[in-house]
Structures are given as structure tokens and as C-alpha cells.
XYZ file of C-alpha atoms in Angstrom:
675
model
C 0.000 0.000 0.000
C 2.801 2.412 0.883
C 4.835 3.218 -2.218
C 8.556 3.517 -1.677
C 10.566 5.861 -3.873
C 14.333 5.671 -3.906
C 15.820 9.099 -3.117
C 17.898 8.969 -6.310
C 14.792 8.264 -8.437
C 12.661 10.995 -6.825
C 13.727 14.552 -7.552
C 13.996 16.761 -4.499
C 10.853 18.744 -3.649
C 8.727 16.565 -5.894
C 5.839 14.643 -4.367
C 4.863 11.600 -6.448
C 2.085 10.508 -4.073
C -0.306 7.782 -5.210
C -4.006 7.877 -4.317
C -5.257 4.627 -2.722
C -7.429 2.687 -5.149
C -11.177 2.644 -4.568
C -11.239 -1.123 -4.087
C -8.777 -1.119 -1.173
C -10.120 -2.755 1.977
C -10.648 -0.725 5.139
C -8.147 -2.881 7.039
C -5.436 -2.394 4.403
C -6.044 1.355 4.187
C -5.997 1.745 7.959
C -2.874 -0.391 8.349
C -1.087 1.622 5.679
C -2.131 4.899 7.328
C -0.732 3.686 10.648
C 2.573 2.654 9.039
C 2.794 5.973 7.200
C 2.030 7.929 10.391
C 4.667 5.975 12.316
C 7.199 6.709 9.547
C 6.435 10.440 9.822
C 6.582 10.344 13.641
C 10.059 8.804 13.423
C 11.290 12.073 11.908
C 11.247 13.499 15.455
C 14.765 12.120 15.844
C 16.019 13.572 12.542
C 18.007 16.797 12.281
C 16.390 19.723 10.459
C 18.803 22.542 9.610
C 15.875 24.697 8.448
C 12.059 24.557 8.606
C 12.369 23.332 12.204
C 9.108 24.802 13.503
C 7.033 23.738 10.480
C 8.484 20.224 10.571
C 7.815 19.846 14.300
C 4.224 21.022 13.865
C 3.520 18.516 11.084
C 5.161 15.648 12.987
C 3.271 16.534 16.200
C -0.144 16.651 14.550
C 0.321 13.376 12.716
C 1.646 11.761 15.891
C -1.675 12.622 17.590
C -3.675 11.257 14.669
C -1.653 8.044 14.942
C -3.317 7.456 18.333
C -6.692 7.887 16.596
C -5.871 5.358 13.868
C -4.522 2.811 16.364
C -7.688 3.158 18.471
C -9.817 2.259 15.451
C -7.589 -0.708 14.630
C -7.448 -2.027 18.200
C -11.218 -1.852 18.623
C -11.872 -3.464 15.251
C -14.294 -0.722 14.199
C -16.051 -0.674 10.842
C -15.838 2.724 9.183
C -18.646 4.415 7.273
C -17.973 4.976 3.583
C -17.558 8.735 4.045
C -14.832 8.102 6.653
C -13.024 5.753 4.261
C -12.962 8.523 1.647
C -11.503 10.923 4.225
C -8.857 8.372 5.204
C -7.897 7.976 1.521
C -7.352 11.739 1.267
C -5.313 11.707 4.475
C -3.190 8.877 3.085
C -2.417 10.912 -0.046
C -1.558 13.998 2.032
C 0.599 12.046 4.483
C 2.671 10.661 1.599
C 3.455 14.212 0.506
C 4.291 15.268 4.069
C 6.703 12.363 4.378
C 8.411 13.346 1.126
C 8.688 16.930 2.373
C 10.177 15.864 5.715
C 12.563 13.530 3.921
C 13.837 16.399 1.761
C 14.138 18.840 4.674
C 16.222 16.369 6.701
C 18.285 14.960 3.816
C 22.054 15.379 4.067
C 23.635 17.499 1.365
C 20.535 19.579 0.595
C 20.629 22.072 3.459
C 21.641 25.116 1.442
C 19.123 24.392 -1.314
C 16.263 23.835 1.154
C 17.226 27.098 2.877
C 17.092 29.021 -0.391
C 13.743 27.391 -1.237
C 12.330 28.334 2.168
C 9.327 30.181 0.780
C 8.318 27.278 -1.455
C 8.871 24.702 1.319
C 6.900 26.724 3.865
C 4.067 27.047 1.358
C 4.035 23.274 0.896
C 3.832 22.729 4.658
C 1.006 25.268 4.853
C -0.978 23.679 2.009
C -0.561 20.142 3.355
C -1.454 20.991 6.946
C -4.473 22.971 5.758
C -5.479 19.941 3.684
C -5.345 17.805 6.823
C -7.596 20.360 8.567
C -10.078 20.324 5.675
C -10.286 16.520 5.642
C -10.758 16.366 9.422
C -13.492 18.998 9.162
C -15.599 16.709 6.986
C -14.636 13.496 8.740
C -17.851 12.053 10.326
C -16.241 11.706 13.753
C -19.618 11.150 15.459
C -20.169 8.016 13.374
C -16.895 6.454 14.578
C -17.212 4.739 17.957
C -14.048 5.912 19.720
C -13.458 6.988 23.311
C -14.034 10.596 24.308
C -10.367 11.360 24.968
C -9.279 10.290 21.497
C -12.199 12.201 19.980
C -11.073 15.341 21.802
C -7.535 14.876 20.488
C -8.802 14.674 16.908
C -10.894 17.798 17.393
C -7.859 19.567 18.853
C -5.705 18.641 15.856
C -8.478 19.844 13.515
C -8.574 23.221 15.219
C -4.786 23.579 15.395
C -4.258 22.512 11.770
C -6.800 25.111 10.674
C -5.187 27.945 12.646
C -1.503 26.934 12.657
C 0.852 29.688 11.569
C 3.031 28.114 8.878
C 5.536 30.685 7.635
C 9.236 31.081 6.959
C 11.204 30.961 10.173
C 12.751 34.424 10.851
C 16.154 32.807 11.420
C 15.895 30.992 8.088
C 14.999 34.286 6.390
C 18.043 35.971 7.956
C 20.359 33.160 6.798
C 18.872 33.299 3.309
C 19.515 37.053 3.106
C 23.140 36.512 4.106
C 23.640 33.943 1.357
C 22.127 36.328 -1.180
C 24.428 39.100 0.047
C 27.456 36.860 -0.546
C 26.248 36.023 -4.063
C 25.697 39.715 -4.723
C 29.261 40.496 -3.610
C 30.640 37.768 -5.851
C 28.677 39.122 -8.802
C 30.141 42.590 -8.217
C 33.664 41.159 -8.089
C 34.028 41.649 -4.325
C 35.437 38.839 -2.213
C 33.077 38.027 0.700
C 34.066 38.241 4.342
C 35.139 34.996 5.968
C 32.904 35.643 8.993
C 29.726 35.741 6.875
C 30.590 32.447 5.172
C 31.324 30.853 8.542
C 28.064 32.164 10.031
C 25.976 30.654 7.200
C 27.741 27.285 7.382
C 27.389 27.184 11.165
C 23.693 28.012 10.923
C 23.210 25.082 8.525
C 25.361 22.845 10.759
C 27.825 22.323 7.907
C 30.760 21.692 10.214
C 33.307 19.867 8.062
C 34.843 19.583 4.612
C 32.879 16.374 3.964
C 29.561 18.034 4.917
C 30.342 20.845 2.492
C 31.299 18.372 -0.216
C 27.918 16.632 0.096
C 26.217 19.958 -0.556
C 28.379 20.453 -3.640
C 27.618 16.959 -4.952
C 23.893 17.562 -4.607
C 24.035 20.928 -6.399
C 26.053 19.419 -9.269
C 23.552 16.576 -9.553
C 20.589 18.968 -9.544
C 22.168 21.097 -12.281
C 22.657 17.959 -14.394
C 19.045 16.908 -13.834
C 17.742 20.297 -14.881
C 19.962 20.386 -17.987
C 18.687 16.986 -19.119
C 15.057 17.858 -18.377
C 15.319 21.213 -20.143
C 14.292 23.036 -16.969
C 17.134 25.528 -17.118
C 15.406 28.451 -15.396
C 17.043 27.728 -12.018
C 20.468 26.704 -13.344
C 22.066 30.179 -12.951
C 20.956 30.319 -9.299
C 22.084 26.734 -8.657
C 25.429 27.580 -10.280
C 25.818 30.600 -8.007
C 25.146 28.445 -4.947
C 27.636 25.889 -6.262
C 30.247 28.645 -6.556
C 29.427 29.716 -2.993
C 29.931 26.173 -1.648
C 33.075 25.454 -3.695
C 34.622 28.652 -2.374
C 33.521 27.863 1.198
C 34.839 24.293 1.065
C 38.322 25.483 0.188
C 38.472 28.680 2.269
C 36.605 27.805 5.470
C 37.781 24.241 6.098
C 41.488 23.667 6.614
C 41.351 19.912 7.092
C 40.297 17.129 4.756
C 38.123 14.657 6.662
C 37.030 12.808 3.569
C 38.617 9.767 1.984
C 40.038 10.272 -1.483
C 37.035 9.285 -3.553
C 38.663 10.579 -6.716
C 41.122 7.698 -6.725
C 38.606 5.857 -8.864
C 39.930 8.042 -11.700
C 43.179 6.105 -11.701
C 41.401 2.768 -11.501
C 38.931 3.676 -14.264
C 36.144 2.330 -12.072
C 37.320 -1.181 -12.912
C 35.774 -2.465 -9.688
C 32.339 -1.391 -10.938
C 32.603 -2.628 -14.499
C 34.828 -5.603 -13.561
C 35.549 -7.909 -16.469
C 33.272 -6.131 -18.918
C 34.311 -3.305 -21.208
C 34.273 -0.140 -19.075
C 35.761 2.328 -21.531
C 33.644 1.078 -24.411
C 30.580 1.428 -22.179
C 31.392 4.989 -21.138
C 31.148 7.912 -23.517
C 34.599 9.567 -23.791
C 32.888 12.983 -23.694
C 30.408 12.666 -20.828
C 32.214 9.785 -19.020
C 28.784 8.220 -18.352
C 27.326 4.922 -19.529
C 26.201 5.386 -23.113
C 22.461 5.296 -23.722
C 22.629 5.416 -27.525
C 26.188 4.529 -28.668
C 27.140 5.641 -32.185
C 30.406 5.371 -34.102
C 32.090 8.218 -36.022
C 34.362 7.979 -39.051
C 37.525 7.424 -36.969
C 35.999 4.276 -35.489
C 35.550 5.818 -32.023
C 32.217 5.408 -30.250
C 30.306 8.122 -28.343
C 26.869 8.644 -26.875
C 24.684 10.182 -29.588
C 23.586 13.215 -27.545
C 27.165 14.088 -26.537
C 28.731 13.832 -29.995
C 25.841 15.772 -31.559
C 26.462 18.634 -29.114
C 30.164 18.388 -29.990
C 29.344 18.825 -33.703
C 26.853 21.604 -32.976
C 29.656 23.521 -31.233
C 31.538 23.555 -34.548
C 34.055 20.794 -33.771
C 35.065 18.568 -36.688
C 37.776 16.501 -34.991
C 37.431 13.242 -33.089
C 37.342 14.154 -29.361
C 39.325 11.071 -28.351
C 42.019 10.829 -31.035
C 42.209 14.432 -32.270
C 41.948 13.245 -35.893
C 39.961 15.278 -38.411
C 36.618 13.620 -39.133
C 35.882 12.762 -42.757
C 32.168 13.354 -42.171
C 29.579 13.664 -39.407
C 27.915 10.336 -40.141
C 26.797 8.563 -36.962
C 26.411 4.793 -37.205
C 24.439 3.045 -34.420
C 26.663 0.595 -32.536
C 24.009 -2.071 -32.024
C 26.333 -4.712 -30.600
C 27.649 -2.349 -27.947
C 24.126 -1.186 -27.151
C 23.093 -4.799 -26.506
C 26.116 -5.319 -24.259
C 25.313 -2.186 -22.246
C 21.709 -3.309 -21.816
C 22.901 -6.739 -20.682
C 25.387 -5.199 -18.267
C 22.707 -2.932 -16.793
C 20.284 -5.834 -16.426
C 22.916 -7.993 -14.720
C 23.948 -5.239 -12.306
C 20.588 -3.670 -11.498
C 21.424 -0.368 -13.220
C 18.569 1.653 -14.713
C 19.491 2.972 -18.158
C 16.701 5.535 -17.910
C 18.142 6.763 -14.640
C 21.655 6.868 -16.094
C 20.315 8.937 -18.984
C 18.798 11.473 -16.600
C 22.036 11.741 -14.642
C 24.295 12.001 -17.669
C 26.638 14.912 -17.236
C 27.681 16.605 -20.492
C 30.881 18.489 -19.735
C 30.697 20.603 -22.904
C 28.037 22.789 -21.270
C 30.610 23.911 -18.649
C 32.728 25.866 -21.125
C 30.983 28.995 -19.859
C 30.198 29.679 -16.183
C 26.655 29.045 -15.012
C 26.260 32.604 -13.701
C 28.282 35.798 -13.138
C 28.480 35.055 -9.398
C 29.784 31.528 -10.100
C 32.417 32.944 -12.466
C 33.758 35.461 -9.963
C 33.680 32.925 -7.111
C 35.791 30.554 -9.214
C 38.291 33.286 -10.084
C 38.720 34.214 -6.409
C 39.008 30.558 -5.460
C 41.634 29.856 -8.157
C 43.849 32.655 -6.864
C 43.370 31.451 -3.285
C 44.448 27.903 -4.210
C 47.433 29.165 -6.201
C 48.626 31.071 -3.111
C 48.191 27.986 -0.935
C 50.232 25.894 -3.371
C 53.112 28.355 -3.135
C 53.050 29.687 0.415
C 51.001 27.197 2.440
C 52.462 24.543 4.743
C 52.642 20.992 3.417
C 49.169 19.970 4.603
C 47.530 23.000 2.985
C 49.442 22.442 -0.248
C 48.125 18.889 -0.346
C 44.575 20.079 0.295
C 44.890 22.770 -2.389
C 46.094 20.170 -4.912
C 43.155 17.945 -4.031
C 40.705 20.848 -4.351
C 42.093 21.586 -7.822
C 41.774 17.904 -8.672
C 38.057 18.009 -7.830
C 37.278 21.417 -9.312
C 38.926 20.616 -12.655
C 37.470 17.131 -12.886
C 34.295 17.929 -14.792
C 34.213 21.654 -15.465
C 35.954 23.311 -18.378
C 35.541 26.865 -17.070
C 37.093 25.831 -13.742
C 40.105 24.448 -15.617
C 40.639 27.687 -17.504
C 40.430 29.759 -14.289
C 42.863 27.489 -12.444
C 45.375 27.586 -15.306
C 45.060 31.351 -15.623
C 45.624 31.766 -11.863
C 49.042 30.127 -12.253
C 48.449 26.816 -10.466
C 50.459 24.691 -12.918
C 54.058 25.775 -12.061
C 53.647 25.113 -8.294
C 51.884 21.806 -9.019
C 54.855 20.765 -11.167
C 57.221 21.638 -8.304
C 55.166 19.486 -5.924
C 55.730 16.408 -8.108
C 59.048 15.943 -6.299
C 57.421 15.925 -2.852
C 55.159 13.695 -0.783
C 52.187 15.502 -2.371
C 52.951 13.825 -5.682
C 49.706 11.809 -6.019
C 47.290 14.735 -5.738
C 49.591 17.012 -7.746
C 49.883 14.704 -10.747
C 46.121 14.021 -10.594
C 45.423 17.772 -10.611
C 47.781 18.232 -13.568
C 45.979 15.444 -15.431
C 42.679 17.309 -15.102
C 44.237 20.613 -16.139
C 45.989 18.982 -19.112
C 42.576 18.376 -20.646
C 42.311 22.121 -21.297
C 44.213 23.626 -24.222
C 45.736 26.355 -22.059
C 46.689 23.708 -19.484
C 48.655 21.697 -22.030
C 50.466 24.822 -23.166
C 51.275 25.909 -19.606
C 52.692 22.488 -18.695
C 55.001 22.341 -21.703
C 56.073 25.990 -21.532
C 56.804 25.636 -17.802
C 59.200 22.797 -18.562
C 56.799 20.308 -17.029
C 57.400 17.447 -19.445
C 60.503 16.229 -17.622
C 58.742 16.420 -14.268
C 55.810 14.354 -15.540
C 58.149 11.848 -17.188
C 60.007 11.561 -13.895
C 56.732 10.539 -12.210
C 55.966 8.143 -15.062
C 59.328 6.479 -14.618
C 59.946 6.686 -10.876
C 56.619 7.704 -9.303
C 56.200 7.171 -5.565
C 53.144 5.014 -6.245
C 51.869 2.939 -9.123
C 48.797 5.166 -9.200
C 50.963 8.256 -9.765
C 52.762 6.541 -12.655
C 49.443 5.570 -14.231
C 48.097 9.111 -13.965
C 51.327 10.445 -15.473
C 50.779 8.170 -18.479
C 47.259 9.527 -18.909
C 48.674 13.063 -18.756
C 51.157 12.179 -21.510
C 48.197 11.024 -23.621
C 46.435 14.387 -23.294
C 49.643 16.309 -24.023
C 50.218 14.130 -27.097
C 46.825 15.200 -28.447
C 48.580 18.431 -29.499
C 50.228 17.772 -32.848
C 53.283 19.891 -32.092
C 54.013 18.108 -28.803
C 54.089 14.519 -30.139
C 57.539 14.888 -31.656
C 58.841 16.706 -28.574
C 57.589 14.014 -26.175
C 58.661 11.111 -28.376
C 62.199 12.449 -28.758
C 62.752 12.441 -24.996
C 64.671 9.165 -24.553
C 62.905 8.062 -21.360
C 59.301 8.488 -22.601
C 58.653 5.345 -24.619
C 60.673 2.943 -22.402
C 58.805 4.257 -19.357
C 55.457 3.646 -21.062
C 56.566 0.132 -22.007
C 57.561 -0.550 -18.388
C 54.108 0.575 -17.243
C 52.456 -1.761 -19.748
C 54.477 -4.583 -18.184
C 54.008 -3.623 -14.530
C 50.795 -1.603 -14.277
C 47.253 -2.541 -13.398
C 44.768 -2.980 -16.225
C 44.049 0.735 -16.104
C 47.762 1.552 -16.027
C 48.345 -0.623 -19.078
C 45.477 1.145 -20.850
C 46.804 4.595 -19.971
C 50.244 3.698 -21.286
C 48.736 2.118 -24.399
C 46.664 5.153 -25.362
C 49.658 7.393 -24.665
C 51.689 5.309 -27.119
C 48.878 5.565 -29.638
C 48.865 9.343 -29.267
C 52.616 9.497 -29.864
C 52.298 7.248 -32.934
C 50.153 9.891 -34.637
C 53.552 11.455 -35.376
C 55.146 8.997 -37.882
C 58.648 9.779 -36.626
C 57.872 8.035 -33.344
C 57.075 4.655 -34.935
C 60.637 3.431 -35.111
C 61.292 4.479 -31.516
C 58.282 2.456 -30.377
C 59.394 -0.563 -32.406
C 62.979 -0.335 -31.117
C 61.665 -0.385 -27.537
C 60.457 -3.971 -28.068
C 56.808 -2.978 -28.093
C 55.444 -5.400 -30.687
C 56.234 -8.702 -28.877
C 54.693 -7.194 -25.729
C 51.538 -6.223 -27.618
C 51.219 -9.707 -29.062
C 51.641 -11.174 -25.599
C 48.728 -9.041 -24.362
C 46.567 -10.153 -27.288
C 47.350 -13.776 -26.546
C 46.700 -13.610 -22.811
C 44.417 -10.723 -21.841
C 40.678 -11.171 -21.274
C 40.105 -7.402 -20.884
C 38.286 -6.359 -24.038
C 39.040 -2.659 -23.705
C 42.769 -3.301 -23.226
C 42.751 -5.595 -26.255
C 41.022 -2.896 -28.343
C 43.669 -0.328 -27.370
C 46.415 -2.847 -28.127
C 44.936 -3.426 -31.580
C 44.877 0.351 -32.145
C 48.615 0.581 -31.442
C 49.312 -2.410 -33.701
C 47.293 -0.812 -36.501
C 49.341 2.376 -36.192
C 52.638 0.451 -36.246
C 51.586 -1.748 -39.182
C 51.278 1.313 -41.416
C 55.076 1.304 -41.827
C 57.181 -1.417 -43.421
C 59.295 -1.695 -40.258
C 56.165 -2.124 -38.152
C 54.837 -4.820 -40.453
C 58.157 -6.665 -40.266
C 58.147 -6.520 -36.471
C 54.577 -7.844 -36.307
C 55.200 -10.703 -38.749
C 58.360 -11.749 -36.956
C 56.321 -12.587 -33.856
C 54.482 -15.406 -35.686
C 51.251 -14.158 -34.127
C 49.463 -13.068 -37.302
C 46.630 -15.639 -36.804
C 45.650 -13.848 -33.571
C 44.351 -10.800 -35.425
C 41.697 -12.596 -37.532
C 40.550 -14.267 -34.339
C 39.914 -10.894 -32.724
C 38.298 -9.619 -35.917
C 35.728 -12.376 -35.520
C 35.220 -12.202 -31.748
C 35.512 -8.497 -30.926
C 32.286 -6.791 -29.811
C 33.800 -3.337 -30.274
C 33.404 -1.556 -33.607
C 36.677 0.227 -32.922
C 38.399 -3.098 -32.239
C 37.111 -4.563 -35.500
C 38.304 -1.545 -37.465
C 41.759 -1.753 -35.887
C 41.925 -5.431 -36.898
C 40.952 -4.660 -40.503
C 43.407 -1.741 -40.651
C 46.223 -3.939 -39.338
C 45.486 -6.767 -41.776
C 45.254 -4.343 -44.694
C 48.627 -2.795 -43.828
C 50.204 -6.238 -43.399
C 48.994 -7.222 -46.852
C 50.325 -4.033 -48.487
C 53.664 -4.105 -46.675
C 54.124 -7.810 -46.026
C 53.669 -9.250 -49.455
C 52.156 -12.476 -50.712
C 53.274 -14.619 -47.792
C 51.294 -12.449 -45.342
C 48.302 -12.601 -47.667
C 48.658 -16.367 -47.946
C 48.304 -16.772 -44.197
C 45.028 -14.815 -44.248
C 43.766 -16.659 -47.332
C 44.081 -19.971 -45.481
C 41.923 -18.734 -42.600
C 38.339 -19.481 -43.627
C 36.881 -17.197 -40.945
C 38.433 -14.040 -42.426
C 36.086 -13.670 -45.391
C 32.988 -14.147 -43.260
C 34.123 -11.503 -40.803
C 34.922 -9.049 -43.604
C 31.556 -9.505 -45.342
C 29.835 -9.001 -42.009
C 31.633 -5.670 -41.580
C 30.478 -4.468 -45.006
C 26.888 -4.552 -43.750
C 27.295 -3.960 -40.000
C 30.421 -1.813 -39.757
C 30.914 1.929 -40.085
C 31.453 3.426 -43.523
C 35.172 3.689 -42.756
C 35.398 0.044 -41.652
C 33.304 -1.161 -44.592
C 35.624 0.573 -47.049
C 38.685 -1.137 -45.549
C 36.896 -4.494 -45.451
C 36.054 -4.215 -49.165
C 39.693 -3.388 -49.989
C 40.922 -6.416 -48.064
C 38.354 -8.692 -49.734
C 39.568 -7.518 -53.166
C 43.175 -8.269 -52.208
C 42.314 -11.778 -51.011
C 40.159 -12.512 -54.078
C 42.849 -11.274 -56.434
C 45.440 -13.378 -54.617
C 43.344 -16.520 -54.956
C 42.462 -15.856 -58.590
C 46.042 -15.100 -59.675
C 47.555 -18.237 -58.225
C 49.645 -16.226 -55.807
C 51.628 -14.488 -58.575
C 50.150 -11.002 -58.486
C 51.658 -9.835 -55.255
C 55.378 -9.757 -55.766
C 56.243 -6.857 -53.496
C 59.293 -4.729 -53.697
C 60.143 -5.779 -50.100
C 58.790 -9.308 -49.558
C 58.739 -10.378 -45.918
C 58.987 -13.956 -44.778
C 56.319 -15.027 -42.285
C 57.841 -17.225 -39.617
């Protein structure tokens, strides 16, 4: 009878109450009313930062009515039909009151509930008046209860009708102080510490972790409103987010929160375990893809994210940096099925994931003028802490930067402009290395961040962490940073020519976790976009290592990245020779057949095509003997992207011509023997 709504599914200050059906029995309705009343009464022990008086009044009145309902149940009374109708209305109203109390006492929403005080007070007033109206028409004389209980019900009726339900004066004062801070931010004036502290104390936000919960809620609410198209409140939410971000860094000196951002380095492998985490997550939004589509480079994105990318005028692949031949989007049906299966197996709602999807491209501009100024002040504050603060404050500042730059492009630009990169680079040689390299990774995703790192001489510092980091996590993050730096065409040659870069990446592929191997692999791929780096990668003994991964790894995403590197190497004659010398050519057709990733299939076709062009008739002969190759290629003509289909057709022509010519048409200038 009582409908439970998960807090994540129900938006805050929404009241999805369900009216009891007409056919419900009196006993069921009464039992549900008692349970609902007990649930509301239990809120007496909850903490209410705001709306204290209104909450207490609602809880008190329903607690008295609980005695009334229990009296009816204990005496086994039969209710007249008019009373049943009244009880149904009370049940509907009580559901809404419980939702309201749940929101007012929920952790992380204190600032938002404060700023919505007028709306919340109105809801309390409407609901309590509704209770009074229902009790007014309740045929109390027709219900055989004792006089004392009857008097209690009459008392509640009178009090509910006359109760003064307004904004608490203290809440109104706190709300005005918050608005004054936002007004100062908007005017470019830094607020006084004492006012910030007073507001946080009033809301009982006593620690860094309490403040962080408020920030997480505000970010989530902004995402919800963006997805739903309800953008009217986003500027105000953004201003409040700026207020809390600033307060978290300035007011609280001590971190009392475990490092939740460490999942960045582990790529959330614990959550997506043996499945394909990176293929499931959109590289733009970093969320599970709802409608995966593949672009001309073979990379897959969520449709809504890549469409916004195109709408912003971008014509390069976000992941690889390559220029896109066209804006054709091909549905990745196999991946979509896998995502649906994964969600079904793990109890994840795709609809819910879609609502929570966070598109980072919308953060290029600040959400409001107040948010922009708050971030500028905060960036300068953190830069000062990085330079002049004691060790503990430097560590906290690095961690704050790590969080602020994680999913907000405007934040990254402010932090870079404030000069945070040079001191972060200096901290790479200290005990604060982990948070510093993680902060640099986030900042390296911004164009100005990449430039600042390289121009500050940061490449050697990052390579030092990659090679001799104090933790494996730091080395893995350094590899990811190299990948982002290598997305700039002019930096690929510079990074590749540094003698320690490629050997250090190879060592990480050998020693790292699955995520570390992936980070190193994509960094290598980025460097290979400059042809001059191919021989350096080959000379480092990369190819046998890649083949070993293909032969032994069961991690589909790692295999796909490995195939991408092989495809890049196979484009040169030297790369083809190195691949063929491993005697592992038959592995690639096997992955062409079994891979569920469109990108993986394209990398296989690209590799095989290059091997045929550069490897001569003996390489082609090996493929011609494998009966599964043709079937896989024909399948790609119909199911693959336009880019993949084109390569598949070229490879089919080569194999057909080889078979028709009796192996005489492919005398290459540099024939290569296949061991």
C-alpha cells in the first residue's frame, strides 16, 4: 500500500504521491495509514537545519492522529464509507508530508532547502491545511471511539486550521546573508570569511565532507535540470555551487574525507569488472552510453554528446584528435546490446543513467556571473596555498584543484590562468605527488593547461613521475597526462624524442594494473600519430609485448587499445616486419571475428590491410588460409561503419585477387617472410 521511492529516483521537492485505489479494503487502508504515520513520527529524531518549527508542527499533529488510527484498529471498528474517503485523502496527504520531511532532513541539501524556504513553507502550509479540511468533513460522530481520542482529533483539527506556517525568521536571515554573498561575488568583491562561517554554522555544515555533500547535490541537480530542459534555475544553482566550492576550500582547513577521486586512476574497474568499461562509457560525458554511435575514426560516443560536440563547430574526433571525414553517426548495435545486458545484470537503470548524464561541454561557460567570480577568487586562493602554504595546505589545495577541474571546463581555464600549474609541477618531487599529478591530469585536458605544462618545462617532471613515481597510481596518472599532451600535434615529436618516454610507457604496460596498461597504451597511440615516433616504439620492443597481451588478456578494452597501437605500427614497413616476426598473425583474424567493439574490429581490418600491403604475398597467404576471415569481412560491409566497410572491401579484393592469380600477383618490392 505504501509506495517507496528511492531518493535517487525521486527529484527533491517533488511529491509523487499515489491515491489509494477505490477497491482497497478498510483494514489495508488503515494499516497503511498507521505505518505511514509511524514513519512520519520517526522524523522526530532527525536533524532539520531549516524549517524546524514547520516540521515539528507537522510531525506533532500526525503523531496525535496516529493514536486515533490505532484506536480504530485495536477496537476493530467498521468505518462508514464517508470516513473511508476521508482516510484515503489523508493517506495521499501524508505521503506528501513524508516526502517533504525527507527532503528537509536529507544530508547534502541544506543550502538548497534554505534558499527554497518560501516554497517549502508554502508546501507545509498547504498540506497541513489539507489535513484540517479533511478532518473537518470526517464524520467523527459516526466512529465509535473513546471521548479522549475524539477530543484529540478535534484539537488537531482546530490547530491545523489555525496553525501559523511561515518562513522561520532565522531561516529568512540566513537566506539574506547567502544572497548578500552572491551579490558580492557578482560585483567582483570577495566576501568576508565571517559571513561564510556564520551561514555554514547556521546550517550545521561543520566539516569539509559536509560541504562536499552539498556540492555533490548541487552538481547533480544542475545535471538533472539540464537533461530535463528546466534551465530556469540553473544560474541560481550555479551561483550556490560557486558559494559552496569557495567555502569548502576557504573555510575548512582539514580534509576529513577519503580520497574518492582515486577511482579516476582505476577507471572504475571495480564497478565494471571484467566487462568493457571504456567502451561502455562515452569519452565525452564519461557516463554509460544510452545510444552509442560510431564516427568515421571508429571511435564510439553517446549520440547526444557527440551531436552537441558537432553543434559547437568541432570537426575533430574528441578522443584521437583526428579530423573527421564526415559527421555520419552509425548506431553501434552490438555495444548497445552489451550495455543493456550489463545494466540488467547489475541492477542499473538505463533511464536513470540517462537522466544523470553529465555533459561536460556545457561547462565551457560559467553558469552565472556570481559563479564565475567565485571561481576566479578561489583559483587565486588555491594558487597562493600551493606556493606559500604549509605541506598539509598544499596537499589540500592540490586535491581541491583535482576536484574542481574534474568535470568543469571553465574551472580548468580559471585554475590555469591563476598560475596553479608551475607550483603543481614543483610538488611532483614531494610527498604531495599523487594529488599534484592528478590535478595536472585534469588541467591537461584544457588547451591552455597543455600549453602551460610544456612551456613551464613540465614534461621532464611528468616523465620523472611516469618512470619513478612514488606510487603505481601516480605513474598511471602520469601516463594519462602524456596522452592528453600528445593530443597536441606539435608536442608529439617533442615528447617522443625524450629518450625516457617510450621505455617508461613500455615498463608501465608490463608492470601496471589494467588501467595503467590502458593509460600507457593510449599514450603510445597518441605518440604514434607522429610517424617519426614509430621506429622508436618498435625499437623499444613494443610489438612482442603487444602480441603477448593479445594472446593472454581477457580485458576487451585493453585488447582494443592494443589493436589500435598495432594498426598504427603496421602502417610502416618496419612495423609490419616486427609484427610478422612474432608469428602471431593468426591472432588478429581471431579478434576480428570475436571483438564486440566496432573500434576493435576496425583496428583489426586496418592492421590486416597494412600487413597485406607491406608484407607481401606470404602475409596474404596466411590470411587466405583462414576461412573465418572472409565471413568476418563480409559481415563488416553490412554492420560496420562506412570507414570500416571501405577497408573491409579493400581487403576482400586483395584476397580474391590473390586466390584468382595463383599467388603471382603480389610480388612486393620488399617481400617479408612469415615465420
